[in-house]
mmCIF file of C-alpha atoms and ligand atoms in Angstrom:
data_model
loop_
_atom_site.group_PDB
_atom_site.id
_atom_site.type_symbol
_atom_site.label_atom_id
_atom_site.label_comp_id
_atom_site.label_asym_id
_atom_site.label_seq_id
_atom_site.Cartn_x
_atom_site.Cartn_y
_atom_site.Cartn_z
ATOM 1 C CA MET A 1 -54.104 -69.894 77.414
ATOM 2 C CA THR A 2 -52.949 -66.831 79.317
ATOM 3 C CA THR A 3 -51.271 -67.149 82.688
ATOM 4 C CA PRO A 4 -53.364 -65.526 85.425
ATOM 5 C CA PHE A 5 -51.943 -62.609 87.370
ATOM 6 C CA LEU A 6 -50.277 -63.711 90.611
ATOM 7 C CA PRO A 7 -51.326 -61.161 93.251
ATOM 8 C CA PHE A 8 -48.822 -59.863 95.793
ATOM 9 C CA ALA A 9 -50.875 -61.251 98.695
ATOM 10 C CA LEU A 10 -53.986 -63.377 99.250
ATOM 11 C CA PRO A 11 -55.530 -64.633 102.499
ATOM 12 C CA GLU A 12 -56.044 -68.367 102.989
ATOM 13 C CA ILE A 13 -59.619 -68.816 104.210
ATOM 14 C CA GLY A 14 -60.787 -72.427 104.380
ATOM 15 C CA ASP A 15 -63.969 -74.311 105.173
ATOM 16 C CA ASP A 16 -63.085 -74.264 108.898
ATOM 17 C CA GLU A 17 -63.120 -70.470 108.968
ATOM 18 C CA ILE A 18 -66.338 -70.319 106.936
ATOM 19 C CA ALA A 19 -68.080 -72.818 109.236
ATOM 20 C CA GLU A 20 -66.949 -70.927 112.352
ATOM 21 C CA VAL A 21 -68.238 -67.621 110.949
ATOM 22 C CA VAL A 22 -71.568 -69.209 109.959
ATOM 23 C CA ASP A 23 -71.856 -70.642 113.478
ATOM 24 C CA THR A 24 -71.321 -67.137 114.854
ATOM 25 C CA LEU A 25 -73.906 -65.614 112.526
ATOM 26 C CA LYS A 26 -76.464 -68.244 113.565
ATOM 27 C CA SER A 27 -75.659 -67.859 117.267
ATOM 28 C CA GLY A 28 -77.244 -64.435 117.570
ATOM 29 C CA TRP A 29 -74.029 -62.987 119.039
ATOM 30 C CA VAL A 30 -72.150 -61.135 116.294
ATOM 31 C CA THR A 31 -70.182 -58.478 118.134
ATOM 32 C CA THR A 32 -67.711 -58.886 121.018
ATOM 33 C CA GLY A 33 -68.767 -61.943 123.002
ATOM 34 C CA PRO A 34 -67.824 -65.547 123.686
ATOM 35 C CA LYS A 35 -65.696 -66.050 120.576
ATOM 36 C CA ALA A 36 -63.614 -62.929 121.159
ATOM 37 C CA ALA A 37 -63.032 -64.164 124.725
ATOM 38 C CA ARG A 38 -62.085 -67.638 123.440
ATOM 39 C CA PHE A 39 -59.756 -66.113 120.847
ATOM 40 C CA GLU A 40 -57.966 -64.260 123.666
ATOM 41 C CA ARG A 41 -57.572 -67.500 125.676
ATOM 42 C CA ASP A 42 -56.410 -69.445 122.627
ATOM 43 C CA PHE A 43 -53.926 -66.717 121.789
ATOM 44 C CA VAL A 44 -52.320 -66.946 125.231
ATOM 45 C CA ALA A 45 -52.239 -70.748 124.852
ATOM 46 C CA PHE A 46 -50.580 -70.355 121.441
ATOM 47 C CA LEU A 47 -47.857 -68.185 122.971
ATOM 48 C CA GLY A 48 -47.566 -70.799 125.717
ATOM 49 C CA ASP A 49 -47.171 -68.437 128.663
ATOM 50 C CA PRO A 50 -50.130 -68.376 131.096
ATOM 51 C CA SER A 51 -48.776 -65.242 132.802
ATOM 52 C CA LEU A 52 -49.819 -63.265 129.697
ATOM 53 C CA GLN A 53 -53.102 -61.479 129.140
ATOM 54 C CA ALA A 54 -54.468 -60.967 125.655
ATOM 55 C CA VAL A 55 -56.793 -58.109 124.709
ATOM 56 C CA ALA A 56 -58.529 -58.542 121.336
ATOM 57 C CA VAL A 57 -58.949 -55.344 119.329
ATOM 58 C CA ASN A 58 -60.183 -54.390 115.866
ATOM 59 C CA SER A 59 -56.696 -53.549 114.518
ATOM 60 C CA ALA A 60 -53.055 -53.544 115.508
ATOM 61 C CA THR A 61 -53.181 -49.769 115.176
ATOM 62 C CA ALA A 62 -55.833 -49.764 117.922
ATOM 63 C CA GLY A 63 -53.718 -52.121 120.046
ATOM 64 C CA LEU A 64 -50.630 -49.927 119.744
ATOM 65 C CA HIS A 65 -52.693 -46.860 120.629
ATOM 66 C CA LEU A 66 -54.184 -48.593 123.681
ATOM 67 C CA ALA A 67 -50.791 -49.865 124.871
ATOM 68 C CA LEU A 68 -49.186 -46.424 124.723
ATOM 69 C CA GLU A 69 -52.254 -44.804 126.282
ATOM 70 C CA ALA A 70 -52.196 -47.287 129.156
ATOM 71 C CA LEU A 71 -48.493 -46.546 129.697
ATOM 72 C CA GLY A 72 -49.360 -42.876 130.106
ATOM 73 C CA ILE A 73 -47.615 -41.586 126.988
ATOM 74 C CA GLY A 74 -48.807 -38.039 126.312
ATOM 75 C CA PRO A 75 -47.886 -34.493 125.301
ATOM 76 C CA GLY A 76 -44.239 -33.646 125.903
ATOM 77 C CA ASP A 77 -43.169 -37.293 125.677
ATOM 78 C CA GLU A 78 -41.087 -38.823 122.911
ATOM 79 C CA VAL A 79 -41.256 -42.371 121.534
ATOM 80 C CA ILE A 80 -38.394 -43.820 119.485
ATOM 81 C CA THR A 81 -39.214 -46.000 116.507
ATOM 82 C CA THR A 82 -37.856 -47.045 113.112
ATOM 83 C CA THR A 83 -38.326 -44.960 109.983
ATOM 84 C CA HIS A 84 -38.548 -48.223 108.003
ATOM 85 C CA THR A 85 -42.137 -49.129 108.879
ATOM 86 C CA PHE A 86 -45.777 -48.535 108.094
ATOM 87 C CA THR A 87 -47.166 -45.225 109.317
ATOM 88 C CA ALA A 88 -49.476 -46.966 111.834
ATOM 89 C CA THR A 89 -46.458 -47.701 114.053
ATOM 90 C CA ALA A 90 -45.787 -43.989 114.495
ATOM 91 C CA GLU A 91 -49.206 -42.357 114.049
ATOM 92 C CA VAL A 92 -50.495 -43.744 117.359
ATOM 93 C CA VAL A 93 -47.845 -41.712 119.171
ATOM 94 C CA ARG A 94 -49.271 -38.579 117.580
ATOM 95 C CA TYR A 95 -52.846 -39.583 118.557
ATOM 96 C CA LEU A 96 -51.661 -39.109 122.148
ATOM 97 C CA GLY A 97 -50.013 -35.765 121.459
ATOM 98 C CA ALA A 98 -46.534 -37.190 122.021
ATOM 99 C CA ASP A 99 -43.684 -36.915 119.526
ATOM 100 C CA VAL A 100 -42.040 -39.530 117.350
ATOM 101 C CA ARG A 101 -38.288 -39.831 117.154
ATOM 102 C CA LEU A 102 -37.468 -41.804 114.005
ATOM 103 C CA VAL A 103 -34.156 -43.659 113.793
ATOM 104 C CA ASP A 104 -32.324 -45.629 111.118
ATOM 105 C CA ILE A 105 -32.121 -49.387 110.626
ATOM 106 C CA ASP A 106 -29.396 -51.998 110.715
ATOM 107 C CA PRO A 107 -28.786 -52.540 106.973
ATOM 108 C CA ALA A 108 -28.240 -56.284 107.458
ATOM 109 C CA THR A 109 -31.605 -57.000 109.114
ATOM 110 C CA LEU A 110 -33.683 -53.930 108.127
ATOM 111 C CA ASN A 111 -34.688 -53.797 111.807
ATOM 112 C CA ILE A 112 -34.302 -50.779 114.091
ATOM 113 C CA ASP A 113 -30.625 -50.206 114.940
ATOM 114 C CA PRO A 114 -30.074 -50.409 118.724
ATOM 115 C CA ALA A 115 -27.063 -48.065 118.491
ATOM 116 C CA ALA A 116 -29.285 -45.463 116.791
ATOM 117 C CA VAL A 117 -31.901 -45.965 119.519
ATOM 118 C CA GLU A 118 -29.325 -45.424 122.257
ATOM 119 C CA ALA A 119 -28.061 -42.270 120.531
ATOM 120 C CA ALA A 120 -31.622 -40.912 120.247
ATOM 121 C CA VAL A 121 -32.528 -41.265 123.942
ATOM 122 C CA GLY A 122 -33.093 -37.844 125.461
ATOM 123 C CA PRO A 123 -34.777 -36.256 128.476
ATOM 124 C CA ARG A 124 -38.256 -36.542 126.881
ATOM 125 C CA THR A 125 -37.909 -40.175 125.779
ATOM 126 C CA LYS A 126 -40.523 -42.410 127.405
ATOM 127 C CA ALA A 127 -40.688 -45.514 125.223
ATOM 128 C CA ILE A 128 -39.135 -47.538 122.423
ATOM 129 C CA LEU A 129 -41.399 -49.028 119.745
ATOM 130 C CA PRO A 130 -39.468 -51.664 117.773
ATOM 131 C CA VAL A 131 -40.961 -53.429 114.741
ATOM 132 C CA HIS A 132 -40.087 -57.032 113.857
ATOM 133 C CA TYR A 133 -39.661 -56.135 110.212
ATOM 134 C CA GLY A 134 -40.944 -58.734 107.788
ATOM 135 C CA GLY A 135 -41.215 -61.274 110.605
ATOM 136 C CA LEU A 136 -37.541 -61.263 111.621
ATOM 137 C CA ALA A 137 -37.090 -60.441 115.305
ATOM 138 C CA ALA A 138 -35.544 -57.078 116.141
ATOM 139 C CA ASP A 139 -32.517 -57.186 118.468
ATOM 140 C CA MET A 140 -34.681 -57.303 121.583
ATOM 141 C CA ALA A 141 -31.842 -58.121 123.990
ATOM 142 C CA ALA A 142 -30.165 -54.843 123.056
ATOM 143 C CA ILE A 143 -33.418 -52.845 123.010
ATOM 144 C CA LEU A 144 -34.606 -54.165 126.378
ATOM 145 C CA GLY A 145 -31.126 -53.428 127.770
ATOM 146 C CA ILE A 146 -31.307 -49.796 126.595
ATOM 147 C CA ALA A 147 -34.822 -49.515 128.048
ATOM 148 C CA ARG A 148 -33.678 -50.851 131.433
ATOM 149 C CA ARG A 149 -30.673 -48.524 131.597
ATOM 150 C CA HIS A 150 -32.744 -45.440 130.775
ATOM 151 C CA GLY A 151 -36.017 -46.392 132.498
ATOM 152 C CA LEU A 152 -38.021 -46.578 129.264
ATOM 153 C CA LYS A 153 -41.101 -48.577 128.324
ATOM 154 C CA VAL A 154 -41.036 -50.991 125.371
ATOM 155 C CA VAL A 155 -44.027 -51.761 123.136
ATOM 156 C CA GLU A 156 -43.354 -54.217 120.298
ATOM 157 C CA ASP A 157 -45.061 -53.751 116.945
ATOM 158 C CA ALA A 158 -45.418 -57.444 116.133
ATOM 159 C CA ALA A 159 -47.727 -56.882 113.154
ATOM 160 C CA HIS A 160 -45.469 -59.178 111.080
ATOM 161 C CA ALA A 161 -44.339 -61.513 113.836
ATOM 162 C CA LEU A 162 -46.794 -64.392 114.290
ATOM 163 C CA PRO A 163 -44.954 -66.612 114.882
ATOM 164 C CA THR A 164 -41.468 -65.177 115.364
ATOM 165 C CA SER A 165 -39.007 -66.115 118.057
ATOM 166 C CA CYS A 166 -36.136 -64.193 119.567
ATOM 167 C CA GLY A 167 -33.484 -65.968 121.618
ATOM 168 C CA GLY A 168 -35.693 -69.058 121.553
ATOM 169 C CA ALA A 169 -38.769 -67.287 123.013
ATOM 170 C CA LEU A 170 -41.822 -66.374 120.949
ATOM 171 C CA VAL A 171 -42.392 -62.676 120.307
ATOM 172 C CA GLY A 172 -45.240 -61.853 122.672
ATOM 173 C CA THR A 173 -43.512 -63.570 125.604
ATOM 174 C CA LEU A 174 -40.473 -61.283 125.834
ATOM 175 C CA ALA A 175 -39.783 -58.816 128.649
ATOM 176 C CA SER A 176 -41.387 -55.777 126.994
ATOM 177 C CA ASP A 177 -44.394 -53.943 128.435
ATOM 178 C CA ALA A 178 -46.761 -54.937 125.629
ATOM 179 C CA THR A 179 -46.712 -56.616 122.221
ATOM 180 C CA VAL A 180 -49.258 -56.016 119.477
ATOM 181 C CA PHE A 181 -50.114 -58.381 116.601
ATOM 182 C CA SER A 182 -52.096 -57.591 113.437
ATOM 183 C CA PHE A 183 -54.713 -59.717 111.694
ATOM 184 C CA TYR A 184 -55.153 -57.380 108.736
ATOM 185 C CA ALA A 185 -56.040 -59.103 105.442
ATOM 186 C CA ASN A 186 -52.465 -59.562 104.218
ATOM 187 C CA LYS A 187 -50.845 -60.496 107.550
ATOM 188 C CA THR A 188 -49.657 -63.974 108.603
ATOM 189 C CA ILE A 189 -53.110 -64.842 109.951
ATOM 190 C CA THR A 190 -56.180 -62.728 109.292
ATOM 191 C CA THR A 191 -59.546 -61.781 110.746
ATOM 192 C CA GLY A 192 -60.171 -59.298 107.913
ATOM 193 C CA GLU A 193 -59.356 -56.501 110.324
ATOM 194 C CA GLY A 194 -58.163 -57.229 113.842
ATOM 195 C CA GLY A 195 -55.339 -57.226 116.332
ATOM 196 C CA MET A 196 -54.209 -58.575 119.700
ATOM 197 C CA LEU A 197 -52.454 -56.751 122.504
ATOM 198 C CA VAL A 198 -50.575 -59.042 124.900
ATOM 199 C CA THR A 199 -48.992 -58.056 128.178
ATOM 200 C CA ARG A 200 -48.025 -59.379 131.606
ATOM 201 C CA ASP A 201 -48.924 -56.031 133.167
ATOM 202 C CA ASP A 202 -52.326 -56.376 134.904
ATOM 203 C CA ALA A 203 -52.885 -52.640 135.122
ATOM 204 C CA LEU A 204 -52.067 -52.181 131.431
ATOM 205 C CA ALA A 205 -54.447 -54.984 130.414
ATOM 206 C CA ARG A 206 -57.217 -53.586 132.634
ATOM 207 C CA ARG A 207 -56.825 -50.081 131.204
ATOM 208 C CA ALA A 208 -56.745 -51.399 127.624
ATOM 209 C CA ARG A 209 -59.939 -53.410 128.223
ATOM 210 C CA VAL A 210 -61.701 -50.322 129.516
ATOM 211 C CA MET A 211 -60.406 -48.014 126.793
ATOM 212 C CA ARG A 212 -61.161 -50.391 123.918
ATOM 213 C CA LEU A 213 -64.880 -49.981 124.672
ATOM 214 C CA HIS A 214 -65.767 -46.329 125.345
ATOM 215 C CA GLY A 215 -64.036 -46.172 128.730
ATOM 216 C CA MET A 216 -66.689 -48.469 130.199
ATOM 217 C CA ASN A 217 -65.667 -50.218 133.357
ATOM 218 C CA ARG A 218 -67.235 -53.497 132.184
ATOM 219 C CA ASP A 219 -66.992 -54.866 128.680
ATOM 220 C CA ALA A 220 -70.000 -55.711 126.540
ATOM 221 C CA PHE A 221 -69.797 -59.430 127.173
ATOM 222 C CA ASP A 222 -69.752 -59.073 130.959
ATOM 223 C CA ARG A 223 -72.506 -56.527 130.733
ATOM 224 C CA PHE A 224 -74.946 -58.934 129.155
ATOM 225 C CA THR A 225 -73.985 -62.139 130.915
ATOM 226 C CA ALA A 226 -72.994 -61.159 134.459
ATOM 227 C CA LYS A 227 -75.702 -61.888 137.022
ATOM 228 C CA VAL A 228 -75.855 -58.536 138.804
ATOM 229 C CA PRO A 229 -76.853 -55.910 137.692
ATOM 230 C CA SER A 230 -76.776 -56.417 133.961
ATOM 231 C CA TRP A 231 -77.695 -52.879 132.941
ATOM 232 C CA TYR A 232 -75.164 -51.017 135.084
ATOM 233 C CA TYR A 233 -71.833 -49.608 133.915
ATOM 234 C CA GLU A 234 -69.692 -46.581 134.609
ATOM 235 C CA ILE A 235 -67.751 -44.427 132.170
ATOM 236 C CA VAL A 236 -64.349 -43.702 133.643
ATOM 237 C CA ALA A 237 -62.668 -42.105 130.605
ATOM 238 C CA PRO A 238 -63.470 -40.962 127.057
ATOM 239 C CA GLY A 239 -62.496 -44.322 125.552
ATOM 240 C CA PHE A 240 -62.405 -45.658 122.017
ATOM 241 C CA LYS A 241 -64.375 -48.135 119.877
ATOM 242 C CA TYR A 242 -61.687 -50.751 119.368
ATOM 243 C CA ASN A 243 -63.411 -54.039 120.290
ATOM 244 C CA LEU A 244 -63.069 -57.102 118.035
ATOM 245 C CA THR A 245 -66.331 -58.591 116.770
ATOM 246 C CA ASP A 246 -67.154 -62.277 117.276
ATOM 247 C CA ILE A 247 -67.468 -62.591 113.478
ATOM 248 C CA ALA A 248 -63.816 -61.562 113.172
ATOM 249 C CA ALA A 249 -62.791 -63.629 116.216
ATOM 250 C CA ALA A 250 -64.400 -66.686 114.569
ATOM 251 C CA LEU A 251 -61.940 -66.304 111.691
ATOM 252 C CA GLY A 252 -59.106 -65.831 114.177
ATOM 253 C CA LEU A 253 -59.943 -68.998 116.144
ATOM 254 C CA GLN A 254 -59.502 -71.132 113.042
ATOM 255 C CA GLN A 255 -56.597 -69.157 111.552
ATOM 256 C CA LEU A 256 -54.632 -69.431 114.797
ATOM 257 C CA LYS A 257 -54.785 -73.235 114.620
ATOM 258 C CA LYS A 258 -53.029 -73.017 111.252
ATOM 259 C CA ALA A 259 -50.466 -70.343 112.163
ATOM 260 C CA ARG A 260 -47.595 -72.823 112.575
ATOM 261 C CA ALA A 261 -48.355 -74.662 109.338
ATOM 262 C CA PHE A 262 -48.724 -71.340 107.512
ATOM 263 C CA GLN A 263 -45.287 -70.274 108.810
ATOM 264 C CA GLN A 264 -43.734 -73.540 107.629
ATOM 265 C CA ARG A 265 -45.142 -73.063 104.156
ATOM 266 C CA ARG A 266 -43.851 -69.482 103.954
ATOM 267 C CA ALA A 267 -40.425 -70.628 105.228
ATOM 268 C CA ALA A 268 -40.374 -73.233 102.441
ATOM 269 C CA ILE A 269 -41.194 -70.542 99.868
ATOM 270 C CA ALA A 270 -38.397 -68.342 101.276
ATOM 271 C CA ALA A 271 -35.962 -71.271 100.997
ATOM 272 C CA ALA A 272 -37.040 -71.923 97.397
ATOM 273 C CA TYR A 273 -36.507 -68.238 96.579
ATOM 274 C CA ASP A 274 -33.072 -68.253 98.251
ATOM 275 C CA ALA A 275 -32.054 -71.247 96.132
ATOM 276 C CA GLY A 276 -33.606 -69.840 92.949
ATOM 277 C CA PHE A 277 -31.845 -66.491 93.321
ATOM 278 C CA ALA A 278 -28.371 -67.875 94.064
ATOM 279 C CA GLY A 279 -25.788 -66.105 91.941
ATOM 280 C CA LEU A 280 -28.115 -63.273 90.886
ATOM 281 C CA PRO A 281 -27.146 -59.640 91.549
ATOM 282 C CA LEU A 282 -29.613 -59.230 94.382
ATOM 283 C CA GLN A 283 -29.494 -59.478 98.135
ATOM 284 C CA VAL A 284 -31.987 -61.899 99.673
ATOM 285 C CA PRO A 285 -33.433 -61.229 103.144
ATOM 286 C CA PRO A 286 -31.388 -62.349 106.164
ATOM 287 C CA GLN A 287 -31.946 -65.614 107.993
ATOM 288 C CA PRO A 288 -33.032 -65.659 111.633
ATOM 289 C CA LEU A 289 -30.402 -66.476 114.262
ATOM 290 C CA PRO A 290 -29.832 -70.236 114.719
ATOM 291 C CA GLY A 291 -32.780 -71.861 116.481
ATOM 292 C CA ASP A 292 -35.075 -68.874 115.930
ATOM 293 C CA LEU A 293 -38.301 -68.710 113.970
ATOM 294 C CA HIS A 294 -38.842 -66.160 111.178
ATOM 295 C CA ALA A 295 -42.514 -65.489 110.413
ATOM 296 C CA TRP A 296 -41.642 -64.715 106.765
ATOM 297 C CA HIS A 297 -44.423 -62.168 106.409
ATOM 298 C CA LEU A 298 -42.277 -60.403 103.798
ATOM 299 C CA TYR A 299 -39.579 -61.476 101.366
ATOM 300 C CA PRO A 300 -37.851 -58.236 100.324
ATOM 301 C CA VAL A 301 -34.998 -58.489 97.835
ATOM 302 C CA ARG A 302 -32.512 -55.666 97.309
ATOM 303 C CA LEU A 303 -30.995 -55.048 93.883
ATOM 304 C CA ALA A 304 -27.201 -54.913 93.748
ATOM 305 C CA ASP A 305 -25.314 -52.338 91.659
ATOM 306 C CA ALA A 306 -24.611 -55.101 89.150
ATOM 307 C CA ALA A 307 -28.347 -55.714 88.632
ATOM 308 C CA GLY A 308 -28.285 -53.159 85.825
ATOM 309 C CA VAL A 309 -31.942 -52.317 86.396
ATOM 310 C CA ALA A 310 -33.526 -49.717 88.665
ATOM 311 C CA ARG A 311 -36.000 -50.871 91.296
ATOM 312 C CA ASP A 312 -39.047 -49.239 89.675
ATOM 313 C CA ARG A 313 -38.248 -50.817 86.311
ATOM 314 C CA PHE A 314 -37.617 -54.190 88.018
ATOM 315 C CA ILE A 315 -41.108 -54.074 89.527
ATOM 316 C CA GLU A 316 -42.578 -53.092 86.151
ATOM 317 C CA ARG A 317 -40.895 -56.068 84.506
ATOM 318 C CA LEU A 318 -42.387 -58.386 87.125
ATOM 319 C CA PHE A 319 -45.840 -56.861 86.586
ATOM 320 C CA GLU A 320 -45.410 -57.346 82.825
ATOM 321 C CA GLN A 321 -44.876 -61.027 83.581
ATOM 322 C CA GLY A 322 -48.009 -61.153 85.738
ATOM 323 C CA ILE A 323 -46.314 -61.014 89.141
ATOM 324 C CA GLY A 324 -47.539 -58.596 91.807
ATOM 325 C CA CYS A 325 -44.924 -57.019 94.071
ATOM 326 C CA SER A 326 -44.791 -54.210 96.563
ATOM 327 C CA VAL A 327 -42.322 -52.057 98.490
ATOM 328 C CA HIS A 328 -41.987 -52.266 102.273
ATOM 329 C CA TYR A 329 -41.743 -49.518 103.055
ATOM 330 C CA ILE A 330 -41.615 -46.017 101.678
ATOM 331 C CA PRO A 331 -39.760 -44.911 104.830
ATOM 332 C CA LEU A 332 -41.624 -42.521 107.088
ATOM 333 C CA HIS A 333 -38.963 -39.824 106.626
ATOM 334 C CA LEU A 334 -40.027 -39.517 102.956
ATOM 335 C CA HIS A 335 -43.741 -38.962 103.649
ATOM 336 C CA PRO A 336 -44.800 -35.296 103.695
ATOM 337 C CA TYR A 337 -46.403 -35.419 107.145
ATOM 338 C CA TRP A 338 -43.414 -36.913 108.955
ATOM 339 C CA ARG A 339 -40.824 -35.095 106.850
ATOM 340 C CA GLU A 340 -42.372 -31.687 107.433
ATOM 341 C CA ARG A 341 -43.327 -32.144 111.072
ATOM 342 C CA TYR A 342 -39.801 -33.141 112.068
ATOM 343 C CA GLY A 343 -37.763 -31.500 109.283
ATOM 344 C CA LEU A 344 -36.338 -34.870 108.203
ATOM 345 C CA GLN A 345 -33.741 -35.462 105.471
ATOM 346 C CA PRO A 346 -32.867 -38.779 103.792
ATOM 347 C CA ALA A 347 -29.228 -38.266 104.831
ATOM 348 C CA GLN A 348 -30.300 -38.806 108.456
ATOM 349 C CA PHE A 349 -31.408 -42.351 107.550
ATOM 350 C CA PRO A 350 -28.820 -43.605 105.042
ATOM 351 C CA HIS A 351 -29.458 -47.330 105.571
ATOM 352 C CA SER A 352 -33.246 -47.106 105.322
ATOM 353 C CA GLN A 353 -32.949 -44.787 102.333
ATOM 354 C CA GLN A 354 -30.545 -47.067 100.502
ATOM 355 C CA ALA A 355 -32.635 -50.168 101.230
ATOM 356 C CA TYR A 356 -35.804 -48.393 100.081
ATOM 357 C CA GLU A 357 -34.272 -47.362 96.756
ATOM 358 C CA ARG A 358 -33.244 -50.936 95.961
ATOM 359 C CA MET A 359 -35.978 -53.080 97.475
ATOM 360 C CA ALA A 360 -38.979 -54.970 96.186
ATOM 361 C CA SER A 361 -41.140 -57.393 98.176
ATOM 362 C CA LEU A 362 -42.011 -60.597 96.331
ATOM 363 C CA PRO A 363 -45.212 -62.607 96.913
ATOM 364 C CA ILE A 364 -44.907 -65.022 99.865
ATOM 365 C CA TYR A 365 -48.165 -66.580 101.026
ATOM 366 C CA THR A 366 -49.561 -70.033 101.658
ATOM 367 C CA ARG A 367 -51.931 -70.130 98.687
ATOM 368 C CA MET A 368 -48.977 -69.999 96.278
ATOM 369 C CA SER A 369 -48.284 -73.344 94.634
ATOM 370 C CA ASP A 370 -44.756 -74.611 93.998
ATOM 371 C CA ALA A 371 -45.372 -73.700 90.359
ATOM 372 C CA ASP A 372 -46.273 -70.124 91.387
ATOM 373 C CA VAL A 373 -43.017 -69.911 93.348
ATOM 374 C CA GLN A 374 -41.015 -71.127 90.355
ATOM 375 C CA ARG A 375 -42.874 -68.655 88.148
ATOM 376 C CA VAL A 376 -41.697 -65.839 90.397
ATOM 377 C CA VAL A 377 -38.126 -67.179 90.325
ATOM 378 C CA ALA A 378 -38.184 -67.299 86.516
ATOM 379 C CA ALA A 379 -39.729 -63.821 86.308
ATOM 380 C CA VAL A 380 -37.069 -62.360 88.598
ATOM 381 C CA ARG A 381 -34.308 -63.995 86.552
ATOM 382 C CA ALA A 382 -35.838 -62.620 83.366
ATOM 383 C CA ALA A 383 -36.259 -59.147 84.891
ATOM 384 C CA LEU A 384 -32.525 -59.192 85.657
ATOM 385 C CA GLY A 385 -31.687 -60.424 82.168
ATOM 386 C CA ALA A 386 -30.281 -63.654 83.675
HETATM 387 C C1 LIG B 401 -50.109 -53.805 109.196
HETATM 388 C C2 LIG B 401 -49.214 -53.064 110.121
HETATM 389 C C3 LIG B 401 -49.700 -52.321 111.195
HETATM 390 C C4 LIG B 401 -51.150 -52.027 111.394
HETATM 391 O O1 LIG B 401 -51.941 -53.146 111.493
HETATM 392 P P1 LIG B 401 -53.533 -52.979 111.399
HETATM 393 O O2 LIG B 401 -54.038 -54.255 112.007
HETATM 394 O O3 LIG B 401 -53.861 -52.842 109.953
HETATM 395 O O4 LIG B 401 -53.891 -51.790 112.188
HETATM 396 C C5 LIG B 401 -48.810 -51.767 112.085
HETATM 397 N N1 LIG B 401 -47.491 -51.901 111.901
HETATM 398 C C6 LIG B 401 -46.976 -52.584 110.870
HETATM 399 C C7 LIG B 401 -45.495 -52.708 110.755
HETATM 400 C C8 LIG B 401 -47.816 -53.173 109.934
HETATM 401 O O5 LIG B 401 -47.307 -53.813 108.874
#
């Protein structure tokens, strides 16, 4: 009997999700409609702050784009973000013709370093775009403080951060201008593809709702259900096609109900890894501050000098034992587009560079059994010759 390959990530889709999608398919309303609207209401209820508005979109990338667009970011402006992220965080800035100012991370947390942010603020800076890397909250008190002192906007990339808390408050309810969550296939909850923009800013929410559907001044749902006059709309801007379908929202409605339980399971896997790796020459990811919630979207380990194995070989050895891993992330400063556009050198980002060279992300998802978790622990020990 051969042991099956353990993939790096798998979504957990249950009978509840399947039934909700089937209900949608039978309802006759498959694109943005009542379920997308309900998903937005449920999302605000999940965050527990009725002063928020949620705008469902077809990806977090779309949500980030809409948030920055609504804040008026454009040519000549600069947005500060972390080099240690996925390209989506930064590419949306370029969609708007603005420039990206990449900064280094705090090597302890792998999150954007507030001191580096402060040092990067210049006359063109308009916004800060922190990422809650792996599901651990960025230092939002410091970032919001910098933003207040310099009159900057803050948009949180919360693609990993459902649910994450910061100073006891859930990410999504903090004092930033907007927060954007992702429901991509491998994220903490999934709609296949999807995202949610949340904000307390009425004008921002209104603009995002218009721009997510062609720049129409009424969304598709209103258009077909409002009493008067159902056929009329006005185009007020060349908008985008970023609306979330009801088929996707159906998945989201059921996934959201499980988000807390999913987080608890991932936290238990992280704790089992921490215990299993004690004494090995690798650095496990940091814990959240006392009382705070870590979403545990990622579990990146960093090899110590004493590991005696290079990162690439370490990953190969795990693959040879049937364990999928990944690297989060190849920092933006190493990708040709970002490197060449801004003339970036690894020496400008020593902490991100060093973390990248030593890191591997291990599988951490709810469909893993305890035996799967122990298999990973044993494989890591073997890969390190322990
Ligand atoms: C996944 C991800 C995104 C993009 O999310 P999509 O929903 O796929 O657009 C943005 N930022 C980070 C950090 C991500 O991991």
